[in-house]
Amino acid sequence: MTLRGRLTGAFLVVVLGPVLLGAFFVASTVAAVDHSRSIERLAVAASTVRTSVDALCQQLRATADAVALTGEPAVAAGQLVGRGLAAAVLITDVTGQVTYASPGAPPMPWRDCSGPDAASPGPVRALAARVDLHDRAGALVGTVAAAQLVDPAFVARLAAVTGVAVTLLDGGASAARFTHTTESREVRDAVLAAANATHGERVTETTDGRYVRRIGPSSGQPLPLVLSVPSERPPGLPATLAGAVVLAGLLAVLAAWRLARVTTRPLVELAGAVDRVAHGDLTARVPVRSRDELGRLAVAFNRMTRETGSYVAALTSSRDQLRGHLAVLGDTLASTHDLQRILRVILHSAIAATGARAGAVLLVESGGVLVAQCSEGLDGRWPAGDQDGPEPLRVPVGVGVVGAVAATGVPQRGRVEATEIPTGEPRCRTYVAVPFATPGGGPATPGGTTAVGGGTVIPGGGTATLGGSGTAVGGGTTAGSGGTAEADEAGAPAAALGVLALYDRLGADEFDDDDLVTLRTFAGHAAVAVDNVRVHEEAQRLSLTDPLTGLWNYRYLSESIRREVERASRFGRMLSVLALDLDRFKDVNDTYGHAAGDTVLAEFAQRMRGEIREVDLAFRQGGEEFVLLLPETDARGAAIVAERLGAAVRETPVVVEAYAGPIVVTVSVGIAVYPHHGTTGREVLEAADDALYAAKAAGRDTYRVAEIRPDVPMCEIPVPSGAVSPPDGLPRAGRPVHAQREPGGPARSESAAGVPESDPPGPAHARPEPTDDAAATTGEGSRAGPDAGRPGSGGGASSGPHPPRQSRGR
């Protein structure tokens, strides 16, 4: 609706509102007063009818008593009838036989004054009062009934006394029939219909404006009567009120139209000039017609357009200079490997270059989902009920605007209509989104289906066209000239790494083609930076892992054992080092070939990962030699791990597809514990190697714990010890304890069976024999925490910032 229409509507509401409310108030007040007065009149009339009928019944009862008390009832009855005290007297004996009846008595039956008689539902002919007749001895000999005729004259007298119209119904069973009435023929049917529709003595209103009330039959008033009064409302009141409202409405419309036209004319001229400026015509001017607020607004607009013209020229020159600096920015961004910092710099520079209010950089992760790596200005842009927005922003590839851009590789810009439902992206009015791909990437696009040289189907959205303009998701358009997606030599779009999206440009309705070209430059730098960081990370990973087994290599072993020893020393914990060597592995290579040997090594590494915790570290030292670091684990816990590793290799031979039978291998393990077997990582590792040679000498397929060498300097750490494990369940440097769990009770500690004590030096020991003790079997209490012996425990402290563990929890 235009401003003129809104002003007209507002004026009409202001003027016609009170008029309509006043008319409604007058009509409702008159109706309420009329209804109240009519109910009051009917109440007074009903009370008068009851009083009149009751007085008549008292008179008839006195007449019947007078006849019953005389010695000659027949004579007394004639005299009383002659005086007009009753219309007729009827005397009956105890058997009901009539012994005397006045001449000209009304036909039977008569309605008794005591109340309604269900035995006589017919028309009411007379109203009677009955008394018992006794002889001189007091015995009942009959009854005396005095009656008064109920005829039109009787009903007319009731109407005259009450001042309302009275209708005597036929027996009171239904209001559809009547005996006598004072109603006119025009309203009689309506009154009877209203009386028939009501129940009890409620007041109802007829269609022609009369108020109706039924009374009786009841105790003391046996006559079924209907009372009615006409409405006292002025007959022409509704028409008068309607005419007044219509006249006021016409006058208000004329005045509102004139006022709105005079008020909005300067605003219409201003709106037209603003529209011309929005389309690029900065020469538009507004005529100044007055010196009021609108006139001052026109003067300010004209001055703004003049200054804006000069600003646009300056901005055009600045944009050209900015594009020249982007090359220098790209070289700077490509020289660092901090991905988050790179993306933040790119996003901030893109927002500053295009004048956007908000933006985000999203990268494609596993599963075909775009995840925001950094964002700016998105607070308060989420749909109702999701005020904080998703953390972080996640959009499936192919869904919404950025999902379609990632799926098709086609940049989009456009406007989002207010009626469109958000698709998990931030709320905005305008947007521009540009994909960036790996330089020289292949044709595959995660989450999308591409078509070479043709259209691209967007899952969950519309279609976009490569290399031209077309329909975009959310009402936008794909890039036209200079806006095609990056493509490989075959013409298909390159694999998308992510999307750079900006929202709500300042000072303009939509992003233009210049903004799209600028944003594509930033997206190209983002692609180079992401690719460099990923190549660097992959190179770092390959330099620290063994390509055959996937375990950490010897290079990372030196750094890890130094770090873990420092951690154990700082927190007073133990660190167990296991040196493992596959027995007679040279025979496997000589008998089955080096390919089979590689298969055995890879399978052994897989089984070893299945027997250690999340915090444990596994390394391939070289050839068939491996090393395990078990943080916060004492000698007993390390022995349990060695036993499990030996059983995992011994009990399940390795199956090689190229050979008919499985290859049976065993492993020998040497165990050393910091700080008992060395004060540095190299010393502990050498002690584990010595224990490994002892295990080899003992016949292989076993483990040995290193001897505590006398020349190793010992430093006692004062740690309290007791009959139970520490509260955190972690072993401390000092005497190792073995937690033995009572049924239904806490763990108690005793020396670990089969493993040498830490305080006195002793020889290397062989693998302990299985016992009935559940704690000795599972190793609970000997490793770090009560769940250390259970697969998947994942206990222990973090090992600090370093590449991800290659092992998985038991």
PDB file of N, CA and C in Angstrom, residues 336-339 342-343 362-366 369 371 373 436-438 446 495-498 526-542:
ATOM      1  N   THR A 336      52.187 -18.533   4.674  1.00  0.00           N
ATOM      2  CA  THR A 336      51.958 -19.030   6.024  1.00  0.00           C
ATOM      3  C   THR A 336      51.114 -20.287   5.985  1.00  0.00           C
ATOM      4  N   HIS A 337      51.195 -21.111   7.056  1.00  0.00           N
ATOM      5  CA  HIS A 337      50.439 -22.354   7.139  1.00  0.00           C
ATOM      6  C   HIS A 337      49.368 -22.313   8.223  1.00  0.00           C
ATOM      7  N   ASP A 338      49.126 -21.164   8.808  1.00  0.00           N
ATOM      8  CA  ASP A 338      48.054 -21.008   9.794  1.00  0.00           C
ATOM      9  C   ASP A 338      46.748 -20.788   9.037  1.00  0.00           C
ATOM     10  N   LEU A 339      45.965 -21.865   8.847  1.00  0.00           N
ATOM     11  CA  LEU A 339      44.777 -21.793   7.995  1.00  0.00           C
ATOM     12  C   LEU A 339      43.732 -20.835   8.560  1.00  0.00           C
ATOM     13  N   ILE A 342      44.720 -17.321   7.910  1.00  0.00           N
ATOM     14  CA  ILE A 342      44.599 -16.991   6.487  1.00  0.00           C
ATOM     15  C   ILE A 342      43.151 -16.700   6.128  1.00  0.00           C
ATOM     16  N   LEU A 343      42.251 -17.580   6.567  1.00  0.00           N
ATOM     17  CA  LEU A 343      40.839 -17.402   6.201  1.00  0.00           C
ATOM     18  C   LEU A 343      40.252 -16.151   6.834  1.00  0.00           C
ATOM     19  N   LEU A 362      33.416 -21.174   4.274  1.00  0.00           N
ATOM     20  CA  LEU A 362      33.035 -22.540   4.579  1.00  0.00           C
ATOM     21  C   LEU A 362      33.888 -23.496   3.758  1.00  0.00           C
ATOM     22  N   LEU A 363      34.342 -24.577   4.397  1.00  0.00           N
ATOM     23  CA  LEU A 363      35.127 -25.604   3.727  1.00  0.00           C
ATOM     24  C   LEU A 363      34.338 -26.901   3.689  1.00  0.00           C
ATOM     25  N   VAL A 364      34.527 -27.677   2.619  1.00  0.00           N
ATOM     26  CA  VAL A 364      33.851 -28.964   2.473  1.00  0.00           C
ATOM     27  C   VAL A 364      34.595 -29.993   3.308  1.00  0.00           C
ATOM     28  N   GLU A 365      33.858 -30.651   4.237  1.00  0.00           N
ATOM     29  CA  GLU A 365      34.437 -31.698   5.056  1.00  0.00           C
ATOM     30  C   GLU A 365      33.868 -33.041   4.645  1.00  0.00           C
ATOM     31  N   SER A 366      34.320 -34.104   5.322  1.00  0.00           N
ATOM     32  CA  SER A 366      33.854 -35.449   4.992  1.00  0.00           C
ATOM     33  C   SER A 366      32.357 -35.553   5.196  1.00  0.00           C
ATOM     34  N   VAL A 369      29.554 -31.957   3.711  1.00  0.00           N
ATOM     35  CA  VAL A 369      28.955 -30.893   4.509  1.00  0.00           C
ATOM     36  C   VAL A 369      29.900 -29.708   4.508  1.00  0.00           C
ATOM     37  N   VAL A 371      31.270 -26.561   6.364  1.00  0.00           N
ATOM     38  CA  VAL A 371      31.393 -26.119   7.749  1.00  0.00           C
ATOM     39  C   VAL A 371      32.122 -24.782   7.763  1.00  0.00           C
ATOM     40  N   GLN A 373      34.525 -22.113   8.771  1.00  0.00           N
ATOM     41  CA  GLN A 373      35.800 -22.044   9.468  1.00  0.00           C
ATOM     42  C   GLN A 373      35.982 -20.701  10.163  1.00  0.00           C
ATOM     43  N   PHE A 436      35.592 -21.881  -4.307  1.00  0.00           N
ATOM     44  CA  PHE A 436      37.018 -21.946  -4.616  1.00  0.00           C
ATOM     45  C   PHE A 436      37.434 -23.404  -4.608  1.00  0.00           C
ATOM     46  N   ALA A 437      38.283 -23.769  -5.555  1.00  0.00           N
ATOM     47  CA  ALA A 437      38.642 -25.162  -5.778  1.00  0.00           C
ATOM     48  C   ALA A 437      40.149 -25.314  -5.749  1.00  0.00           C
ATOM     49  N   THR A 438      40.561 -26.569  -5.618  1.00  0.00           N
ATOM     50  CA  THR A 438      41.989 -26.869  -5.642  1.00  0.00           C
ATOM     51  C   THR A 438      42.572 -26.464  -6.992  1.00  0.00           C
ATOM     52  N   PRO A 446      32.177 -32.560  -4.619  1.00  0.00           N
ATOM     53  CA  PRO A 446      31.552 -33.244  -3.504  1.00  0.00           C
ATOM     54  C   PRO A 446      30.115 -32.828  -3.338  1.00  0.00           C
ATOM     55  N   ALA A 495      37.003 -29.695  -8.394  1.00  0.00           N
ATOM     56  CA  ALA A 495      36.461 -30.113  -7.097  1.00  0.00           C
ATOM     57  C   ALA A 495      36.481 -28.935  -6.131  1.00  0.00           C
ATOM     58  N   ALA A 496      35.343 -28.635  -5.523  1.00  0.00           N
ATOM     59  CA  ALA A 496      35.210 -27.465  -4.661  1.00  0.00           C
ATOM     60  C   ALA A 496      35.833 -27.747  -3.305  1.00  0.00           C
ATOM     61  N   LEU A 497      36.682 -26.821  -2.835  1.00  0.00           N
ATOM     62  CA  LEU A 497      37.199 -26.878  -1.481  1.00  0.00           C
ATOM     63  C   LEU A 497      36.261 -26.200  -0.502  1.00  0.00           C
ATOM     64  N   GLY A 498      35.592 -25.165  -0.945  1.00  0.00           N
ATOM     65  CA  GLY A 498      34.704 -24.435  -0.056  1.00  0.00           C
ATOM     66  C   GLY A 498      34.032 -23.295  -0.784  1.00  0.00           C
ATOM     67  N   ALA A 526      42.142 -17.906  -1.382  1.00  0.00           N
ATOM     68  CA  ALA A 526      41.746 -18.865  -0.348  1.00  0.00           C
ATOM     69  C   ALA A 526      42.014 -20.294  -0.794  1.00  0.00           C
ATOM     70  N   ALA A 527      41.766 -20.593  -2.065  1.00  0.00           N
ATOM     71  CA  ALA A 527      42.014 -21.939  -2.565  1.00  0.00           C
ATOM     72  C   ALA A 527      43.499 -22.281  -2.502  1.00  0.00           C
ATOM     73  N   VAL A 528      44.343 -21.338  -2.903  1.00  0.00           N
ATOM     74  CA  VAL A 528      45.790 -21.576  -2.853  1.00  0.00           C
ATOM     75  C   VAL A 528      46.250 -21.790  -1.415  1.00  0.00           C
ATOM     76  N   ALA A 529      45.739 -20.957  -0.494  1.00  0.00           N
ATOM     77  CA  ALA A 529      46.152 -21.071   0.897  1.00  0.00           C
ATOM     78  C   ALA A 529      45.719 -22.408   1.491  1.00  0.00           C
ATOM     79  N   VAL A 530      44.454 -22.810   1.259  1.00  0.00           N
ATOM     80  CA  VAL A 530      43.964 -24.089   1.795  1.00  0.00           C
ATOM     81  C   VAL A 530      44.761 -25.246   1.219  1.00  0.00           C
ATOM     82  N   ASP A 531      45.039 -25.186  -0.065  1.00  0.00           N
ATOM     83  CA  ASP A 531      45.790 -26.275  -0.691  1.00  0.00           C
ATOM     84  C   ASP A 531      47.205 -26.345  -0.116  1.00  0.00           C
ATOM     85  N   ASN A 532      47.854 -25.193   0.095  1.00  0.00           N
ATOM     86  CA  ASN A 532      49.193 -25.195   0.672  1.00  0.00           C
ATOM     87  C   ASN A 532      49.201 -25.777   2.080  1.00  0.00           C
ATOM     88  N   VAL A 533      48.211 -25.395   2.878  1.00  0.00           N
ATOM     89  CA  VAL A 533      48.158 -25.896   4.253  1.00  0.00           C
ATOM     90  C   VAL A 533      47.939 -27.403   4.265  1.00  0.00           C
ATOM     91  N   ARG A 534      47.047 -27.889   3.416  1.00  0.00           N
ATOM     92  CA  ARG A 534      46.784 -29.330   3.398  1.00  0.00           C
ATOM     93  C   ARG A 534      47.997 -30.113   2.887  1.00  0.00           C
ATOM     94  N   VAL A 535      48.692 -29.580   1.890  1.00  0.00           N
ATOM     95  CA  VAL A 535      49.903 -30.257   1.418  1.00  0.00           C
ATOM     96  C   VAL A 535      50.964 -30.287   2.512  1.00  0.00           C
ATOM     97  N   HIS A 536      51.076 -29.178   3.258  1.00  0.00           N
ATOM     98  CA  HIS A 536      52.044 -29.135   4.350  1.00  0.00           C
ATOM     99  C   HIS A 536      51.681 -30.156   5.438  1.00  0.00           C
ATOM    100  N   GLU A 537      50.409 -30.225   5.805  1.00  0.00           N
ATOM    101  CA  GLU A 537      49.989 -31.179   6.833  1.00  0.00           C
ATOM    102  C   GLU A 537      50.219 -32.618   6.387  1.00  0.00           C
ATOM    103  N   GLU A 538      49.936 -32.904   5.114  1.00  0.00           N
ATOM    104  CA  GLU A 538      50.145 -34.264   4.622  1.00  0.00           C
ATOM    105  C   GLU A 538      51.625 -34.618   4.617  1.00  0.00           C
ATOM    106  N   ALA A 539      52.461 -33.680   4.224  1.00  0.00           N
ATOM    107  CA  ALA A 539      53.896 -33.938   4.241  1.00  0.00           C
ATOM    108  C   ALA A 539      54.401 -34.165   5.665  1.00  0.00           C
ATOM    109  N   GLN A 540      53.882 -33.384   6.604  1.00  0.00           N
ATOM    110  CA  GLN A 540      54.274 -33.568   8.003  1.00  0.00           C
ATOM    111  C   GLN A 540      53.825 -34.929   8.516  1.00  0.00           C
ATOM    112  N   ARG A 541      52.606 -35.339   8.130  1.00  0.00           N
ATOM    113  CA  ARG A 541      52.123 -36.643   8.585  1.00  0.00           C
ATOM    114  C   ARG A 541      52.958 -37.774   8.014  1.00  0.00           C
ATOM    115  N   LEU A 542      53.286 -37.683   6.717  1.00  0.00           N
ATOM    116  CA  LEU A 542      54.091 -38.736   6.096  1.00  0.00           C
ATOM    117  C   LEU A 542      55.479 -38.812   6.699  1.00  0.00           C
TER     118      LEU A 542
END
